[in-house]
PDB file of C-alpha atoms in Angstrom:
ATOM      1  CA  MET A 494      11.218 -38.290   9.652  1.00  0.00           C
ATOM      2  CA  LYS A 495       8.273 -40.503   8.913  1.00  0.00           C
ATOM      3  CA  LEU A 496       7.977 -43.811  10.758  1.00  0.00           C
ATOM      4  CA  GLY A 497       8.845 -46.656   8.399  1.00  0.00           C
ATOM      5  CA  ARG A 498       8.022 -50.323   8.316  1.00  0.00           C
ATOM      6  CA  MET A 499       9.171 -52.419  11.263  1.00  0.00           C
ATOM      7  CA  ASN A 500      11.550 -54.614   9.321  1.00  0.00           C
ATOM      8  CA  HIS A 501      12.510 -56.909  12.183  1.00  0.00           C
ATOM      9  CA  VAL A 502      12.829 -57.482  15.889  1.00  0.00           C
ATOM     10  CA  GLY A 503      16.341 -58.589  16.796  1.00  0.00           C
ATOM     11  CA  VAL A 504      16.352 -61.443  19.265  1.00  0.00           C
ATOM     12  CA  ALA A 505      19.556 -62.661  20.894  1.00  0.00           C
ATOM     13  CA  VAL A 506      19.801 -66.427  21.317  1.00  0.00           C
ATOM     14  CA  PRO A 507      22.437 -68.632  22.901  1.00  0.00           C
ATOM     15  CA  ASP A 508      22.319 -71.247  20.117  1.00  0.00           C
ATOM     16  CA  ILE A 509      21.053 -70.290  16.682  1.00  0.00           C
ATOM     17  CA  ASP A 510      20.341 -73.869  15.575  1.00  0.00           C
ATOM     18  CA  ALA A 511      18.273 -74.566  18.700  1.00  0.00           C
ATOM     19  CA  ALA A 512      16.453 -71.257  18.164  1.00  0.00           C
ATOM     20  CA  ILE A 513      15.586 -72.235  14.589  1.00  0.00           C
ATOM     21  CA  VAL A 514      14.106 -75.509  15.879  1.00  0.00           C
ATOM     22  CA  HIS A 515      12.061 -73.465  18.402  1.00  0.00           C
ATOM     23  CA  TYR A 516      10.682 -71.105  15.771  1.00  0.00           C
ATOM     24  CA  ARG A 517       9.914 -73.946  13.364  1.00  0.00           C
ATOM     25  CA  GLU A 518       8.511 -76.523  15.775  1.00  0.00           C
ATOM     26  CA  THR A 519       7.069 -74.541  18.691  1.00  0.00           C
ATOM     27  CA  MET A 520       6.013 -71.396  16.852  1.00  0.00           C
ATOM     28  CA  GLY A 521       5.253 -72.975  13.470  1.00  0.00           C
ATOM     29  CA  ALA A 522       7.428 -70.771  11.258  1.00  0.00           C
ATOM     30  CA  ALA A 523       7.392 -71.906   7.630  1.00  0.00           C
ATOM     31  CA  VAL A 524      10.400 -69.910   6.405  1.00  0.00           C
ATOM     32  CA  VAL A 525      13.687 -69.399   8.232  1.00  0.00           C
ATOM     33  CA  THR A 526      16.661 -68.153   6.210  1.00  0.00           C
ATOM     34  CA  ARG A 527      20.023 -69.911   6.308  1.00  0.00           C
ATOM     35  CA  PRO A 528      22.261 -68.552   9.119  1.00  0.00           C
ATOM     36  CA  PHE A 529      25.401 -66.672   8.124  1.00  0.00           C
ATOM     37  CA  ASP A 530      28.205 -64.854   9.935  1.00  0.00           C
ATOM     38  CA  LEU A 531      28.234 -61.072   9.984  1.00  0.00           C
ATOM     39  CA  PRO A 532      31.749 -60.542  11.371  1.00  0.00           C
ATOM     40  CA  GLU A 533      31.450 -56.739  11.158  1.00  0.00           C
ATOM     41  CA  GLN A 534      28.738 -56.940  13.843  1.00  0.00           C
ATOM     42  CA  GLY A 535      30.210 -59.923  15.685  1.00  0.00           C
ATOM     43  CA  VAL A 536      27.127 -62.079  15.190  1.00  0.00           C
ATOM     44  CA  ARG A 537      25.751 -65.077  13.380  1.00  0.00           C
ATOM     45  CA  VAL A 538      22.256 -64.249  12.066  1.00  0.00           C
ATOM     46  CA  CYS A 539      19.210 -65.584  10.280  1.00  0.00           C
ATOM     47  CA  PHE A 540      15.663 -64.368   9.759  1.00  0.00           C
ATOM     48  CA  VAL A 541      12.354 -65.967  10.690  1.00  0.00           C
ATOM     49  CA  HIS A 542       9.640 -64.809   8.297  1.00  0.00           C
ATOM     50  CA  THR A 543       6.254 -63.984   9.771  1.00  0.00           C
ATOM     51  CA  PRO A 544       3.115 -63.393   7.733  1.00  0.00           C
ATOM     52  CA  GLY A 545       1.865 -59.830   7.346  1.00  0.00           C
ATOM     53  CA  HIS A 546      -1.670 -58.623   6.706  1.00  0.00           C
ATOM     54  CA  GLY A 547      -3.364 -59.934   3.573  1.00  0.00           C
ATOM     55  CA  GLY A 548      -0.501 -62.150   2.465  1.00  0.00           C
ATOM     56  CA  SER A 549       2.083 -59.361   2.659  1.00  0.00           C
ATOM     57  CA  GLU A 550       5.558 -59.807   4.113  1.00  0.00           C
ATOM     58  CA  GLY A 551       5.457 -59.277   7.865  1.00  0.00           C
ATOM     59  CA  THR A 552       7.994 -58.091  10.418  1.00  0.00           C
ATOM     60  CA  GLN A 553      10.807 -60.620  10.669  1.00  0.00           C
ATOM     61  CA  VAL A 554      12.430 -62.028  13.773  1.00  0.00           C
ATOM     62  CA  GLU A 555      16.201 -61.719  13.425  1.00  0.00           C
ATOM     63  CA  LEU A 556      17.981 -64.394  15.424  1.00  0.00           C
ATOM     64  CA  LEU A 557      21.398 -63.216  16.627  1.00  0.00           C
ATOM     65  CA  ALA A 558      24.068 -65.326  18.282  1.00  0.00           C
ATOM     66  CA  PRO A 559      27.402 -63.805  19.334  1.00  0.00           C
ATOM     67  CA  LEU A 560      30.378 -64.972  17.260  1.00  0.00           C
ATOM     68  CA  ASP A 561      32.758 -64.671  20.225  1.00  0.00           C
ATOM     69  CA  ASP A 562      33.279 -62.979  23.601  1.00  0.00           C
ATOM     70  CA  GLN A 563      34.110 -59.675  21.893  1.00  0.00           C
ATOM     71  CA  SER A 564      30.727 -59.546  20.135  1.00  0.00           C
ATOM     72  CA  PRO A 565      28.522 -56.548  20.939  1.00  0.00           C
ATOM     73  CA  VAL A 566      25.860 -59.150  21.754  1.00  0.00           C
ATOM     74  CA  ALA A 567      28.090 -61.018  24.246  1.00  0.00           C
ATOM     75  CA  GLY A 568      27.332 -58.561  27.068  1.00  0.00           C
ATOM     76  CA  PHE A 569      23.601 -58.902  26.436  1.00  0.00           C
ATOM     77  CA  MET A 570      23.890 -62.703  26.551  1.00  0.00           C
ATOM     78  CA  ALA A 571      25.839 -62.547  29.826  1.00  0.00           C
ATOM     79  CA  LYS A 572      22.908 -60.636  31.348  1.00  0.00           C
ATOM     80  CA  ASN A 573      20.252 -62.722  29.564  1.00  0.00           C
ATOM     81  CA  PRO A 574      21.648 -66.255  29.210  1.00  0.00           C
ATOM     82  CA  ALA A 575      18.339 -67.635  27.929  1.00  0.00           C
ATOM     83  CA  GLY A 576      18.230 -64.941  25.230  1.00  0.00           C
ATOM     84  CA  GLY A 577      15.776 -62.081  24.781  1.00  0.00           C
ATOM     85  CA  GLN A 578      14.647 -59.112  22.742  1.00  0.00           C
ATOM     86  CA  HIS A 579      17.724 -57.143  21.670  1.00  0.00           C
ATOM     87  CA  HIS A 580      16.683 -54.398  19.226  1.00  0.00           C
ATOM     88  CA  ILE A 581      13.939 -53.148  16.894  1.00  0.00           C
ATOM     89  CA  CYS A 582      14.697 -52.200  13.283  1.00  0.00           C
ATOM     90  CA  TYR A 583      12.709 -49.678  11.250  1.00  0.00           C
ATOM     91  CA  GLU A 584      13.130 -48.956   7.548  1.00  0.00           C
ATOM     92  CA  VAL A 585      13.810 -45.563   6.002  1.00  0.00           C
ATOM     93  CA  PRO A 586      14.016 -44.634   2.312  1.00  0.00           C
ATOM     94  CA  ASP A 587      17.336 -42.743   2.672  1.00  0.00           C
ATOM     95  CA  ILE A 588      19.844 -43.720   5.370  1.00  0.00           C
ATOM     96  CA  ALA A 589      21.946 -40.542   5.097  1.00  0.00           C
ATOM     97  CA  ALA A 590      18.903 -38.302   5.476  1.00  0.00           C
ATOM     98  CA  ALA A 591      17.700 -40.318   8.488  1.00  0.00           C
ATOM     99  CA  ARG A 592      21.126 -40.164  10.123  1.00  0.00           C
ATOM    100  CA  ALA A 593      21.254 -36.399   9.637  1.00  0.00           C
ATOM    101  CA  GLU A 594      17.785 -36.038  11.185  1.00  0.00           C
ATOM    102  CA  PHE A 595      18.628 -38.081  14.279  1.00  0.00           C
ATOM    103  CA  GLU A 596      21.927 -36.184  14.654  1.00  0.00           C
ATOM    104  CA  ALA A 597      20.061 -32.888  14.417  1.00  0.00           C
ATOM    105  CA  MET A 598      17.766 -34.114  17.212  1.00  0.00           C
ATOM    106  CA  GLY A 599      20.831 -34.803  19.363  1.00  0.00           C
ATOM    107  CA  LYS A 600      20.353 -38.580  19.381  1.00  0.00           C
ATOM    108  CA  ARG A 601      23.510 -40.614  19.930  1.00  0.00           C
ATOM    109  CA  ILE A 602      24.398 -42.862  16.987  1.00  0.00           C
ATOM    110  CA  LEU A 603      26.523 -45.918  17.705  1.00  0.00           C
ATOM    111  CA  GLY A 604      29.374 -45.955  15.201  1.00  0.00           C
ATOM    112  CA  PRO A 605      29.390 -45.395  11.468  1.00  0.00           C
ATOM    113  CA  THR A 606      26.712 -46.311   8.984  1.00  0.00           C
ATOM    114  CA  ARG A 607      27.547 -49.827   7.814  1.00  0.00           C
ATOM    115  CA  THR A 608      26.116 -52.748   5.884  1.00  0.00           C
ATOM    116  CA  GLY A 609      23.493 -54.718   7.803  1.00  0.00           C
ATOM    117  CA  ALA A 610      22.228 -58.264   7.571  1.00  0.00           C
ATOM    118  CA  HIS A 611      19.926 -57.434   4.658  1.00  0.00           C
ATOM    119  CA  GLY A 612      22.838 -55.932   2.676  1.00  0.00           C
ATOM    120  CA  THR A 613      21.605 -52.349   2.948  1.00  0.00           C
ATOM    121  CA  PRO A 614      23.127 -49.517   5.010  1.00  0.00           C
ATOM    122  CA  ILE A 615      22.171 -49.393   8.701  1.00  0.00           C
ATOM    123  CA  PHE A 616      23.038 -47.619  11.924  1.00  0.00           C
ATOM    124  CA  PHE A 617      22.063 -48.056  15.572  1.00  0.00           C
ATOM    125  CA  LEU A 618      20.747 -45.427  17.989  1.00  0.00           C
ATOM    126  CA  HIS A 619      21.668 -45.467  21.673  1.00  0.00           C
ATOM    127  CA  PRO A 620      18.914 -47.014  23.815  1.00  0.00           C
ATOM    128  CA  LYS A 621      19.265 -44.222  26.391  1.00  0.00           C
ATOM    129  CA  ASP A 622      18.017 -41.743  23.791  1.00  0.00           C
ATOM    130  CA  MET A 623      15.322 -44.112  22.504  1.00  0.00           C
ATOM    131  CA  GLN A 624      13.096 -44.982  25.471  1.00  0.00           C
ATOM    132  CA  GLY A 625      15.447 -47.783  26.500  1.00  0.00           C
ATOM    133  CA  ILE A 626      15.310 -49.501  23.117  1.00  0.00           C
ATOM    134  CA  LEU A 627      18.368 -50.203  20.995  1.00  0.00           C
ATOM    135  CA  THR A 628      16.979 -48.980  17.678  1.00  0.00           C
ATOM    136  CA  GLU A 629      18.300 -49.968  14.266  1.00  0.00           C
ATOM    137  CA  ILE A 630      17.540 -47.834  11.232  1.00  0.00           C
ATOM    138  CA  MET A 631      17.973 -49.555   7.870  1.00  0.00           C
ATOM    139  CA  GLU A 632      17.585 -48.374   4.325  1.00  0.00           C
ATOM    140  CA  THR A 633      14.776 -50.237   2.604  1.00  0.00           C
ATOM    141  CA  LEU A 634      15.912 -53.033   0.348  1.00  0.00           C
ATOM    142  CA  ARG A 635      15.090 -52.103  -3.207  1.00  0.00           C
ATOM    143  CA  GLU A 636      14.113 -55.038  -5.360  1.00  0.00           C
ATOM    144  CA  GLU A 637      16.076 -54.950  -8.606  1.00  0.00           C
ATOM    145  CA  THR A 638      13.885 -54.500 -11.655  1.00  0.00           C
ATOM    146  CA  HIS A 639      14.939 -56.324 -14.808  1.00  0.00           C
TER     147      HIS A 639
ATOM    148  CA  MET B1119       0.531 -74.471  15.146  1.00  0.00           C
ATOM    149  CA  LYS B1120       1.244 -72.145  12.256  1.00  0.00           C
ATOM    150  CA  LEU B1121       3.114 -68.910  12.990  1.00  0.00           C
ATOM    151  CA  GLY B1122       0.707 -65.991  12.802  1.00  0.00           C
ATOM    152  CA  ARG B1123       1.108 -62.297  12.213  1.00  0.00           C
ATOM    153  CA  MET B1124       3.277 -60.381  14.664  1.00  0.00           C
ATOM    154  CA  ASN B1125       0.528 -58.159  16.002  1.00  0.00           C
ATOM    155  CA  HIS B1126       2.699 -56.023  18.251  1.00  0.00           C
ATOM    156  CA  VAL B1127       5.879 -55.622  20.217  1.00  0.00           C
ATOM    157  CA  GLY B1128       5.141 -54.649  23.814  1.00  0.00           C
ATOM    158  CA  VAL B1129       7.412 -51.911  25.061  1.00  0.00           C
ATOM    159  CA  ALA B1130       7.460 -50.841  28.712  1.00  0.00           C
ATOM    160  CA  VAL B1131       7.840 -47.105  29.279  1.00  0.00           C
ATOM    161  CA  PRO B1132       8.118 -45.041  32.451  1.00  0.00           C
ATOM    162  CA  ASP B1133       5.766 -42.306  31.204  1.00  0.00           C
ATOM    163  CA  ILE B1134       3.231 -43.079  28.497  1.00  0.00           C
ATOM    164  CA  ASP B1135       2.677 -39.436  27.505  1.00  0.00           C
ATOM    165  CA  ALA B1136       6.415 -38.820  27.093  1.00  0.00           C
ATOM    166  CA  ALA B1137       6.662 -42.043  25.094  1.00  0.00           C
ATOM    167  CA  ILE B1138       3.901 -40.893  22.755  1.00  0.00           C
ATOM    168  CA  VAL B1139       5.803 -37.641  22.146  1.00  0.00           C
ATOM    169  CA  HIS B1140       8.921 -39.734  21.373  1.00  0.00           C
ATOM    170  CA  TYR B1141       7.119 -41.944  18.868  1.00  0.00           C
ATOM    171  CA  ARG B1142       5.399 -38.993  17.213  1.00  0.00           C
ATOM    172  CA  GLU B1143       8.249 -36.481  17.141  1.00  0.00           C
ATOM    173  CA  THR B1144      11.448 -38.538  17.076  1.00  0.00           C
ATOM    174  CA  MET B1145      10.195 -41.581  15.175  1.00  0.00           C
ATOM    175  CA  GLY B1146       7.571 -39.837  13.055  1.00  0.00           C
ATOM    176  CA  ALA B1147       4.557 -41.997  13.903  1.00  0.00           C
ATOM    177  CA  ALA B1148       1.361 -40.706  12.291  1.00  0.00           C
ATOM    178  CA  VAL B1149      -1.139 -42.711  14.345  1.00  0.00           C
ATOM    179  CA  VAL B1150      -1.019 -43.405  18.073  1.00  0.00           C
ATOM    180  CA  THR B1151      -4.183 -44.636  19.761  1.00  0.00           C
ATOM    181  CA  ARG B1152      -5.553 -42.973  22.899  1.00  0.00           C
ATOM    182  CA  PRO B1153      -4.103 -44.514  26.099  1.00  0.00           C
ATOM    183  CA  PHE B1154      -6.445 -46.434  28.367  1.00  0.00           C
ATOM    184  CA  ASP B1155      -6.145 -48.403  31.607  1.00  0.00           C
ATOM    185  CA  LEU B1156      -6.216 -52.184  31.497  1.00  0.00           C
ATOM    186  CA  PRO B1157      -6.573 -52.883  35.226  1.00  0.00           C
ATOM    187  CA  GLU B1158      -6.727 -56.667  34.681  1.00  0.00           C
ATOM    188  CA  GLN B1159      -3.094 -56.507  33.478  1.00  0.00           C
ATOM    189  CA  GLY B1160      -2.051 -53.650  35.756  1.00  0.00           C
ATOM    190  CA  VAL B1161      -1.052 -51.380  32.888  1.00  0.00           C
ATOM    191  CA  ARG B1162      -1.983 -48.274  30.963  1.00  0.00           C
ATOM    192  CA  VAL B1163      -1.588 -48.957  27.232  1.00  0.00           C
ATOM    193  CA  CYS B1164      -1.778 -47.460  23.774  1.00  0.00           C
ATOM    194  CA  PHE B1165      -0.680 -48.548  20.323  1.00  0.00           C
ATOM    195  CA  VAL B1166       1.685 -46.904  17.836  1.00  0.00           C
ATOM    196  CA  HIS B1167       0.752 -47.889  14.281  1.00  0.00           C
ATOM    197  CA  THR B1168       3.564 -48.675  11.889  1.00  0.00           C
ATOM    198  CA  PRO B1169       3.138 -49.090   8.151  1.00  0.00           C
ATOM    199  CA  GLY B1170       3.288 -52.613   6.694  1.00  0.00           C
ATOM    200  CA  HIS B1171       4.293 -53.715   3.215  1.00  0.00           C
ATOM    201  CA  GLY B1172       2.312 -52.203   0.346  1.00  0.00           C
ATOM    202  CA  GLY B1173       0.076 -50.020   2.484  1.00  0.00           C
ATOM    203  CA  SER B1174      -1.002 -52.866   4.758  1.00  0.00           C
ATOM    204  CA  GLU B1175      -1.265 -52.581   8.527  1.00  0.00           C
ATOM    205  CA  GLY B1176       2.119 -53.265  10.122  1.00  0.00           C
ATOM    206  CA  THR B1177       3.196 -54.638  13.473  1.00  0.00           C
ATOM    207  CA  GLN B1178       2.222 -52.205  16.217  1.00  0.00           C
ATOM    208  CA  VAL B1179       4.296 -50.975  19.119  1.00  0.00           C
ATOM    209  CA  GLU B1180       2.278 -51.380  22.322  1.00  0.00           C
ATOM    210  CA  LEU B1181       3.333 -48.838  24.923  1.00  0.00           C
ATOM    211  CA  LEU B1182       2.839 -50.153  28.463  1.00  0.00           C
ATOM    212  CA  ALA B1183       3.169 -48.196  31.684  1.00  0.00           C
ATOM    213  CA  PRO B1184       2.578 -49.853  35.072  1.00  0.00           C
ATOM    214  CA  LEU B1185      -0.584 -48.666  36.827  1.00  0.00           C
ATOM    215  CA  ASP B1186       0.983 -49.151  40.292  1.00  0.00           C
ATOM    216  CA  ASP B1187       3.712 -51.013  42.168  1.00  0.00           C
ATOM    217  CA  GLN B1188       1.702 -54.242  42.024  1.00  0.00           C
ATOM    218  CA  SER B1189       1.657 -54.209  38.215  1.00  0.00           C
ATOM    219  CA  PRO B1190       3.292 -57.187  36.473  1.00  0.00           C
ATOM    220  CA  VAL B1191       5.299 -54.554  34.570  1.00  0.00           C
ATOM    221  CA  ALA B1192       6.562 -52.853  37.766  1.00  0.00           C
ATOM    222  CA  GLY B1193       9.356 -55.410  38.243  1.00  0.00           C
ATOM    223  CA  PHE B1194      10.479 -54.957  34.665  1.00  0.00           C
ATOM    224  CA  MET B1195      10.569 -51.165  35.108  1.00  0.00           C
ATOM    225  CA  ALA B1196      12.597 -51.521  38.313  1.00  0.00           C
ATOM    226  CA  LYS B1197      15.231 -53.415  36.320  1.00  0.00           C
ATOM    227  CA  ASN B1198      14.882 -51.184  33.232  1.00  0.00           C
ATOM    228  CA  PRO B1199      14.047 -47.676  34.464  1.00  0.00           C
ATOM    229  CA  ALA B1200      14.438 -46.153  30.997  1.00  0.00           C
ATOM    230  CA  GLY B1201      12.000 -48.716  29.564  1.00  0.00           C
ATOM    231  CA  GLY B1202      12.616 -51.491  27.051  1.00  0.00           C
ATOM    232  CA  GLN B1203      11.201 -54.343  25.011  1.00  0.00           C
ATOM    233  CA  HIS B1204       8.820 -56.350  27.188  1.00  0.00           C
ATOM    234  CA  HIS B1205       7.052 -58.956  25.022  1.00  0.00           C
ATOM    235  CA  ILE B1206       6.177 -60.025  21.481  1.00  0.00           C
ATOM    236  CA  CYS B1207       2.585 -60.833  20.487  1.00  0.00           C
ATOM    237  CA  TYR B1208       1.582 -63.208  17.706  1.00  0.00           C
ATOM    238  CA  GLU B1209      -1.909 -63.780  16.378  1.00  0.00           C
ATOM    239  CA  VAL B1210      -3.708 -67.114  16.136  1.00  0.00           C
ATOM    240  CA  PRO B1211      -7.102 -67.877  14.624  1.00  0.00           C
ATOM    241  CA  ASP B1212      -8.323 -69.877  17.660  1.00  0.00           C
ATOM    242  CA  ILE B1213      -7.024 -69.086  21.158  1.00  0.00           C
ATOM    243  CA  ALA B1214      -8.309 -72.297  22.765  1.00  0.00           C
ATOM    244  CA  ALA B1215      -6.652 -74.473  20.132  1.00  0.00           C
ATOM    245  CA  ALA B1216      -3.378 -72.558  20.498  1.00  0.00           C
ATOM    246  CA  ARG B1217      -3.472 -72.891  24.284  1.00  0.00           C
ATOM    247  CA  ALA B1218      -4.054 -76.631  24.005  1.00  0.00           C
ATOM    248  CA  GLU B1219      -1.141 -76.979  21.599  1.00  0.00           C
ATOM    249  CA  PHE B1220       1.306 -75.089  23.824  1.00  0.00           C
ATOM    250  CA  GLU B1221       0.114 -77.082  26.840  1.00  0.00           C
ATOM    251  CA  ALA B1222       0.642 -80.327  24.928  1.00  0.00           C
ATOM    252  CA  MET B1223       4.215 -79.153  24.188  1.00  0.00           C
ATOM    253  CA  GLY B1224       4.754 -78.652  27.936  1.00  0.00           C
ATOM    254  CA  LYS B1225       5.112 -74.861  27.676  1.00  0.00           C
ATOM    255  CA  ARG B1226       4.224 -72.943  30.833  1.00  0.00           C
ATOM    256  CA  ILE B1227       1.259 -70.592  30.403  1.00  0.00           C
ATOM    257  CA  LEU B1228       1.025 -67.619  32.760  1.00  0.00           C
ATOM    258  CA  GLY B1229      -2.483 -67.528  34.151  1.00  0.00           C
ATOM    259  CA  PRO B1230      -5.828 -67.940  32.485  1.00  0.00           C
ATOM    260  CA  THR B1231      -6.834 -66.840  29.006  1.00  0.00           C
ATOM    261  CA  ARG B1232      -8.153 -63.291  29.376  1.00  0.00           C
ATOM    262  CA  THR B1233      -9.146 -60.259  27.369  1.00  0.00           C
ATOM    263  CA  GLY B1234      -6.202 -58.301  25.988  1.00  0.00           C
ATOM    264  CA  ALA B1235      -5.738 -54.702  24.905  1.00  0.00           C
ATOM    265  CA  HIS B1236      -7.325 -55.366  21.500  1.00  0.00           C
ATOM    266  CA  GLY B1237     -10.421 -56.841  23.128  1.00  0.00           C
ATOM    267  CA  THR B1238      -9.739 -60.412  22.018  1.00  0.00           C
ATOM    268  CA  PRO B1239      -8.665 -63.369  24.179  1.00  0.00           C
ATOM    269  CA  ILE B1240      -4.952 -63.641  24.973  1.00  0.00           C
ATOM    270  CA  PHE B1241      -2.517 -65.575  27.112  1.00  0.00           C
ATOM    271  CA  PHE B1242       1.186 -65.278  27.912  1.00  0.00           C
ATOM    272  CA  LEU B1243       3.870 -67.963  27.708  1.00  0.00           C
ATOM    273  CA  HIS B1244       6.753 -68.120  30.180  1.00  0.00           C
ATOM    274  CA  PRO B1245       9.943 -66.599  28.763  1.00  0.00           C
ATOM    275  CA  LYS B1246      12.014 -69.503  30.096  1.00  0.00           C
ATOM    276  CA  ASP B1247      10.186 -71.824  27.719  1.00  0.00           C
ATOM    277  CA  MET B1248      10.314 -69.330  24.822  1.00  0.00           C
ATOM    278  CA  GLN B1249      13.987 -68.529  24.195  1.00  0.00           C
ATOM    279  CA  GLY B1250      13.916 -65.842  26.888  1.00  0.00           C
ATOM    280  CA  ILE B1251      10.997 -63.980  25.326  1.00  0.00           C
ATOM    281  CA  LEU B1252       7.758 -63.269  27.140  1.00  0.00           C
ATOM    282  CA  THR B1253       5.390 -64.303  24.364  1.00  0.00           C
ATOM    283  CA  GLU B1254       1.768 -63.209  24.061  1.00  0.00           C
ATOM    284  CA  ILE B1255      -0.647 -65.174  21.921  1.00  0.00           C
ATOM    285  CA  MET B1256      -3.797 -63.319  20.863  1.00  0.00           C
ATOM    286  CA  GLU B1257      -6.807 -64.316  18.873  1.00  0.00           C
ATOM    287  CA  THR B1258      -7.022 -62.315  15.668  1.00  0.00           C
ATOM    288  CA  LEU B1259      -9.475 -59.446  15.810  1.00  0.00           C
ATOM    289  CA  ARG B1260     -12.297 -60.183  13.429  1.00  0.00           C
ATOM    290  CA  GLU B1261     -13.691 -57.119  11.717  1.00  0.00           C
ATOM    291  CA  GLU B1262     -17.471 -57.127  11.952  1.00  0.00           C
ATOM    292  CA  THR B1263     -19.173 -57.424   8.611  1.00  0.00           C
ATOM    293  CA  HIS B1264     -22.398 -55.498   8.151  1.00  0.00           C
TER     294      HIS B1264
END
């Protein structure tokens, strides 16, 4: 496969509203999306926009708070109560092709391909096969043309 | 301050050459810079380029391997032997102004402003003041005009 755009860095936070205040007031973020629940992943999420080169859209920071104790993020928060970097997400043009390539390389994929926070199909790769990094692969969001 | 471009995500790795193979062969990176020692920070580093939006330069992955047991990254590696996400670096136009702003907000800064891996001045903010994230602030690299 060909390395795609780094769509976002997933950051686990204990309190999503407090984290939004941090990114707005301490870091000076101009755009933070409205948080919403993603029950399929057990998290409440929102995105902090960062500027890219030359006015382009940069890599986002995805703020993740566990919805409950059963959340996949709950274990991370127990180990990192202040929060911390949780995963990195790269885009691919075709999620099925990417999944097949990682499978062919013997990389462990965590569960089925499902819909991610941007509404496109995603899957996660096991950190033990990815240099210790929980890696999300997402299909690039195609802007609708009218 | 105004949130700047996410220049890179710092990723600690046990073996920088093996990590380069991973980013090239598993992730499909086309450009990885030549590793070099940064003794001031106690690390050997190189950068994986990722594509940004519309052909622009994306957020880089900075691979970091500790130079010795005294390296600031050595403690992280002891806790995360497989490697993992270590810090996030944002650009600012003026490092001294940014430092003064974070100081005025009461954020703990780790050591003096020094020269980072891109050759521009940087400093690090304490993760406990930054939602659990070790945060690097770097002055944007200015391309020389001839």
